[in-house]
Amino acid sequence: MSKTETIAFISTREKTRPVSFLEAMEKGLAPDGGLYVPDRWPDLTDPFWKNIQGKSLQEIGLLLSRTFIPEVAARELQPLVEDALSFEAPLVHLHDDRYILELFHGPTLAFKDFGARFMARMMSYQARRKGEQMVILVATSGDTGSAVGRAFEGVEGVDVCLLYPSGKVSKLQEQQLTTIGGNVTALEVEGTFDDCQKMVKEAFLDEELRKDITLSSANSINIARLLPQMFYYAAALAQLEEKSPVHFCVPSGNFGNLTAGMMAGKTGMPAGQFVAGTNVNDVVPLFLEEGDFVPRPSRATISSAMDVGNPSNLERIRALYPGMATLKQHLWAASFDDDQTRDAIREVYSNYDYLLDPHTAVGYLAARQYKDERKGDRDPVIILSTAHPAKFGDIIEPVIGRPVTMPDRLAESLRREKKSIGMKAEYPAFEAFLKESYGS
Ligand SMILES: *Cc1c(COP(=O)(O)O)cnc(C)c1O
């Protein structure tokens, strides 16, 4: 690509100057409060999408990274991309026109590994380039923290500090958060998740502290977590024999996963419909139906990673497809409750001998309803499987009436020794800890 064609990133609110990918990554949120999106969409129909068949995830990752991160030389990108994408995303045929894209073969058994691992390596690149040590602060109520923590494990130039509410995350989550060690420290806060978030916010507002320590965040709205999620949409098509347009069905909460698919669509991916499944946190299906977007407090469900009442990436989706008519051409959504989700897990297990986690089960239900309403549609539908069922054994075991086998990498993290530092839910204690651990 020539210099004049180079892609930059702008805010969804269009009130800021274009920045490079690395700058957008460091900022996270744009200064006008919007989210970063590419300033234009390169048409990659030919040769990229046309010749996608048989390409590996790593090849795809490198080709797309080179397009969207032109400021990093290909020979420098290659090892970062290959290291980030060190596991597969296999496409499994479930039945008839239904496929499952398994995104849970990474270290924490959930799709967030893709985004977090890629971002970690790009942050490390940036830290080395600037000759600075970076400290990432993450307040977590469970899953995000372990995906981010594991992603940065042993990554040069970056330290991670995870804050979690003591006694308020599951045993399995706590074990995953507190056994990483090395450059990843777990702070066990005597308070709530909101306290953890407040302490992190205060640190970011502490200008005195920030003169001494380079702080950064690893939010799910970060463009560096979104970009690598485009890769597996392409990897899914690379594994599919059929040539017809393919529908993608995504179990959704914050709608980052689905946004990445739409971004791939903008570059010419031969996609049919994007189908979103939500749990009873159904603000997006209601928005499509009624035309008004009304955020609501979230409600607790068994697909808890999708308990989101104000999905932040909707702002990106609306920027990609402005206007309700256009948006509806591309996006269809439906919501399902916990009983329907449990039924789906039971049915798929007994009919196809395949175990869905509660999140993927919501996706399965959405795909089924979409197809049921369109009897003549024979196009394949790929359901993105966002987590390994063993992560949710406590929910699934009573449903199927037998234990769920735990993969080795999960069992291994359960055997490691817990290491956390207890802390009062007060900023001065956190500040002192940061200065002592990371200050000059
Ligand atoms: C985060 C998460 C989701 C929701 O993904 P979004 O990008 O927020 O829509 C779904 N399933 C699992 C297992 C998750 O961890």
PDB file of N, CA, C and O in Angstrom, residues 275-309:
ATOM      1  N   VAL A 275     -25.985 -12.567  12.932  1.00  0.00           N
ATOM      2  CA  VAL A 275     -27.061 -12.915  13.850  1.00  0.00           C
ATOM      3  C   VAL A 275     -26.520 -12.808  15.269  1.00  0.00           C
ATOM      4  O   VAL A 275     -25.495 -13.423  15.583  1.00  0.00           O
ATOM      5  N   ALA A 276     -27.170 -12.000  16.110  1.00  0.00           N
ATOM      6  CA  ALA A 276     -26.715 -11.864  17.494  1.00  0.00           C
ATOM      7  C   ALA A 276     -27.675 -12.592  18.416  1.00  0.00           C
ATOM      8  O   ALA A 276     -28.890 -12.459  18.278  1.00  0.00           O
ATOM      9  N   GLY A 277     -27.142 -13.373  19.342  1.00  0.00           N
ATOM     10  CA  GLY A 277     -27.958 -13.960  20.397  1.00  0.00           C
ATOM     11  C   GLY A 277     -27.615 -13.269  21.700  1.00  0.00           C
ATOM     12  O   GLY A 277     -26.434 -13.103  22.017  1.00  0.00           O
ATOM     13  N   THR A 278     -28.643 -12.845  22.434  1.00  0.00           N
ATOM     14  CA  THR A 278     -28.376 -12.302  23.763  1.00  0.00           C
ATOM     15  C   THR A 278     -29.175 -13.097  24.789  1.00  0.00           C
ATOM     16  O   THR A 278     -30.118 -13.808  24.442  1.00  0.00           O
ATOM     17  N   ASN A 279     -28.781 -12.969  26.051  1.00  0.00           N
ATOM     18  CA  ASN A 279     -29.622 -13.504  27.126  1.00  0.00           C
ATOM     19  C   ASN A 279     -30.703 -12.447  27.417  1.00  0.00           C
ATOM     20  O   ASN A 279     -30.950 -11.580  26.561  1.00  0.00           O
ATOM     21  N   VAL A 280     -31.311 -12.482  28.610  1.00  0.00           N
ATOM     22  CA  VAL A 280     -32.410 -11.537  28.863  1.00  0.00           C
ATOM     23  C   VAL A 280     -31.949 -10.073  28.923  1.00  0.00           C
ATOM     24  O   VAL A 280     -32.776  -9.168  28.987  1.00  0.00           O
ATOM     25  N   ASN A 281     -30.660  -9.860  28.867  1.00  0.00           N
ATOM     26  CA  ASN A 281     -30.150  -8.496  28.707  1.00  0.00           C
ATOM     27  C   ASN A 281     -30.274  -8.162  27.215  1.00  0.00           C
ATOM     28  O   ASN A 281     -29.327  -8.305  26.436  1.00  0.00           O
ATOM     29  N   ASP A 282     -31.466  -7.735  26.831  1.00  0.00           N
ATOM     30  CA  ASP A 282     -31.869  -7.733  25.422  1.00  0.00           C
ATOM     31  C   ASP A 282     -31.996  -6.337  24.824  1.00  0.00           C
ATOM     32  O   ASP A 282     -32.850  -6.097  23.974  1.00  0.00           O
ATOM     33  N   VAL A 283     -31.172  -5.406  25.273  1.00  0.00           N
ATOM     34  CA  VAL A 283     -31.330  -4.024  24.775  1.00  0.00           C
ATOM     35  C   VAL A 283     -31.107  -3.918  23.269  1.00  0.00           C
ATOM     36  O   VAL A 283     -31.757  -3.104  22.611  1.00  0.00           O
ATOM     37  N   VAL A 284     -30.233  -4.759  22.709  1.00  0.00           N
ATOM     38  CA  VAL A 284     -29.983  -4.651  21.264  1.00  0.00           C
ATOM     39  C   VAL A 284     -31.130  -5.255  20.437  1.00  0.00           C
ATOM     40  O   VAL A 284     -31.624  -4.593  19.518  1.00  0.00           O
ATOM     41  N   PRO A 285     -31.620  -6.472  20.756  1.00  0.00           N
ATOM     42  CA  PRO A 285     -32.807  -6.940  20.040  1.00  0.00           C
ATOM     43  C   PRO A 285     -33.980  -5.953  20.139  1.00  0.00           C
ATOM     44  O   PRO A 285     -34.659  -5.700  19.139  1.00  0.00           O
ATOM     45  N   LEU A 286     -34.169  -5.349  21.301  1.00  0.00           N
ATOM     46  CA  LEU A 286     -35.261  -4.372  21.454  1.00  0.00           C
ATOM     47  C   LEU A 286     -35.017  -3.131  20.600  1.00  0.00           C
ATOM     48  O   LEU A 286     -35.939  -2.586  19.998  1.00  0.00           O
ATOM     49  N   PHE A 287     -33.767  -2.718  20.550  1.00  0.00           N
ATOM     50  CA  PHE A 287     -33.403  -1.553  19.739  1.00  0.00           C
ATOM     51  C   PHE A 287     -33.730  -1.807  18.258  1.00  0.00           C
ATOM     52  O   PHE A 287     -34.305  -0.951  17.576  1.00  0.00           O
ATOM     53  N   LEU A 288     -33.400  -3.012  17.766  1.00  0.00           N
ATOM     54  CA  LEU A 288     -33.672  -3.319  16.361  1.00  0.00           C
ATOM     55  C   LEU A 288     -35.175  -3.386  16.094  1.00  0.00           C
ATOM     56  O   LEU A 288     -35.643  -3.015  15.028  1.00  0.00           O
ATOM     57  N   GLU A 289     -35.896  -3.858  17.092  1.00  0.00           N
ATOM     58  CA  GLU A 289     -37.333  -4.013  16.929  1.00  0.00           C
ATOM     59  C   GLU A 289     -38.066  -2.672  17.021  1.00  0.00           C
ATOM     60  O   GLU A 289     -38.946  -2.389  16.225  1.00  0.00           O
ATOM     61  N   GLU A 290     -37.658  -1.871  18.011  1.00  0.00           N
ATOM     62  CA  GLU A 290     -38.441  -0.682  18.329  1.00  0.00           C
ATOM     63  C   GLU A 290     -37.806   0.630  17.891  1.00  0.00           C
ATOM     64  O   GLU A 290     -38.458   1.672  17.902  1.00  0.00           O
ATOM     65  N   GLY A 291     -36.523   0.575  17.547  1.00  0.00           N
ATOM     66  CA  GLY A 291     -35.874   1.786  17.035  1.00  0.00           C
ATOM     67  C   GLY A 291     -35.279   2.705  18.088  1.00  0.00           C
ATOM     68  O   GLY A 291     -34.576   3.636  17.748  1.00  0.00           O
ATOM     69  N   ASP A 292     -35.552   2.442  19.350  1.00  0.00           N
ATOM     70  CA  ASP A 292     -34.967   3.275  20.410  1.00  0.00           C
ATOM     71  C   ASP A 292     -33.957   2.460  21.188  1.00  0.00           C
ATOM     72  O   ASP A 292     -34.255   1.328  21.573  1.00  0.00           O
ATOM     73  N   PHE A 293     -32.807   3.065  21.434  1.00  0.00           N
ATOM     74  CA  PHE A 293     -31.828   2.383  22.257  1.00  0.00           C
ATOM     75  C   PHE A 293     -31.975   2.842  23.693  1.00  0.00           C
ATOM     76  O   PHE A 293     -31.755   4.009  24.014  1.00  0.00           O
ATOM     77  N   VAL A 294     -32.379   1.914  24.568  1.00  0.00           N
ATOM     78  CA  VAL A 294     -32.593   2.249  25.974  1.00  0.00           C
ATOM     79  C   VAL A 294     -31.721   1.362  26.854  1.00  0.00           C
ATOM     80  O   VAL A 294     -32.042   0.204  27.099  1.00  0.00           O
ATOM     81  N   PRO A 295     -30.557   1.889  27.316  1.00  0.00           N
ATOM     82  CA  PRO A 295     -29.706   1.098  28.211  1.00  0.00           C
ATOM     83  C   PRO A 295     -30.444   0.795  29.513  1.00  0.00           C
ATOM     84  O   PRO A 295     -31.303   1.580  29.938  1.00  0.00           O
ATOM     85  N   ARG A 296     -30.121  -0.350  30.097  1.00  0.00           N
ATOM     86  CA  ARG A 296     -30.778  -0.759  31.352  1.00  0.00           C
ATOM     87  C   ARG A 296     -29.733  -1.358  32.262  1.00  0.00           C
ATOM     88  O   ARG A 296     -28.720  -1.855  31.792  1.00  0.00           O
ATOM     89  N   PRO A 297     -29.972  -1.356  33.586  1.00  0.00           N
ATOM     90  CA  PRO A 297     -29.053  -2.085  34.470  1.00  0.00           C
ATOM     91  C   PRO A 297     -29.046  -3.562  34.061  1.00  0.00           C
ATOM     92  O   PRO A 297     -30.082  -4.071  33.613  1.00  0.00           O
ATOM     93  N   SER A 298     -27.899  -4.225  34.203  1.00  0.00           N
ATOM     94  CA  SER A 298     -27.844  -5.610  33.732  1.00  0.00           C
ATOM     95  C   SER A 298     -28.507  -6.557  34.724  1.00  0.00           C
ATOM     96  O   SER A 298     -28.631  -6.265  35.915  1.00  0.00           O
ATOM     97  N   ARG A 299     -28.987  -7.704  34.207  1.00  0.00           N
ATOM     98  CA  ARG A 299     -29.588  -8.741  35.044  1.00  0.00           C
ATOM     99  C   ARG A 299     -28.694  -9.975  35.006  1.00  0.00           C
ATOM    100  O   ARG A 299     -28.126 -10.297  33.969  1.00  0.00           O
ATOM    101  N   ALA A 300     -28.613 -10.666  36.144  1.00  0.00           N
ATOM    102  CA  ALA A 300     -27.723 -11.830  36.240  1.00  0.00           C
ATOM    103  C   ALA A 300     -28.332 -13.043  35.529  1.00  0.00           C
ATOM    104  O   ALA A 300     -29.525 -13.328  35.683  1.00  0.00           O
ATOM    105  N   THR A 301     -27.524 -13.746  34.735  1.00  0.00           N
ATOM    106  CA  THR A 301     -27.964 -14.953  34.030  1.00  0.00           C
ATOM    107  C   THR A 301     -26.884 -16.025  34.131  1.00  0.00           C
ATOM    108  O   THR A 301     -25.791 -15.766  34.648  1.00  0.00           O
ATOM    109  N   ILE A 302     -27.155 -17.211  33.567  1.00  0.00           N
ATOM    110  CA  ILE A 302     -26.135 -18.264  33.558  1.00  0.00           C
ATOM    111  C   ILE A 302     -25.109 -18.048  32.441  1.00  0.00           C
ATOM    112  O   ILE A 302     -24.079 -18.707  32.412  1.00  0.00           O
ATOM    113  N   SER A 303     -25.390 -17.129  31.518  1.00  0.00           N
ATOM    114  CA  SER A 303     -24.364 -16.739  30.534  1.00  0.00           C
ATOM    115  C   SER A 303     -23.829 -15.379  30.973  1.00  0.00           C
ATOM    116  O   SER A 303     -24.006 -14.364  30.304  1.00  0.00           O
ATOM    117  N   SER A 304     -23.142 -15.393  32.123  1.00  0.00           N
ATOM    118  CA  SER A 304     -22.850 -14.155  32.851  1.00  0.00           C
ATOM    119  C   SER A 304     -21.922 -13.191  32.114  1.00  0.00           C
ATOM    120  O   SER A 304     -21.985 -11.990  32.353  1.00  0.00           O
ATOM    121  N   ALA A 305     -21.075 -13.713  31.215  1.00  0.00           N
ATOM    122  CA  ALA A 305     -20.172 -12.806  30.487  1.00  0.00           C
ATOM    123  C   ALA A 305     -20.944 -11.957  29.476  1.00  0.00           C
ATOM    124  O   ALA A 305     -20.368 -11.077  28.840  1.00  0.00           O
ATOM    125  N   MET A 306     -22.235 -12.246  29.330  1.00  0.00           N
ATOM    126  CA  MET A 306     -23.062 -11.449  28.423  1.00  0.00           C
ATOM    127  C   MET A 306     -24.098 -10.622  29.185  1.00  0.00           C
ATOM    128  O   MET A 306     -25.047 -10.122  28.602  1.00  0.00           O
ATOM    129  N   ASP A 307     -23.907 -10.478  30.498  1.00  0.00           N
ATOM    130  CA  ASP A 307     -24.837  -9.676  31.289  1.00  0.00           C
ATOM    131  C   ASP A 307     -24.457  -8.206  31.173  1.00  0.00           C
ATOM    132  O   ASP A 307     -23.823  -7.628  32.068  1.00  0.00           O
ATOM    133  N   VAL A 308     -24.831  -7.610  30.068  1.00  0.00           N
ATOM    134  CA  VAL A 308     -24.457  -6.229  29.780  1.00  0.00           C
ATOM    135  C   VAL A 308     -25.723  -5.456  29.429  1.00  0.00           C
ATOM    136  O   VAL A 308     -26.476  -5.871  28.541  1.00  0.00           O
ATOM    137  N   GLY A 309     -25.938  -4.363  30.141  1.00  0.00           N
ATOM    138  CA  GLY A 309     -27.157  -3.576  29.923  1.00  0.00           C
ATOM    139  C   GLY A 309     -26.951  -2.362  29.043  1.00  0.00           C
ATOM    140  O   GLY A 309     -27.897  -1.695  28.652  1.00  0.00           O
TER     141      GLY A 309
END
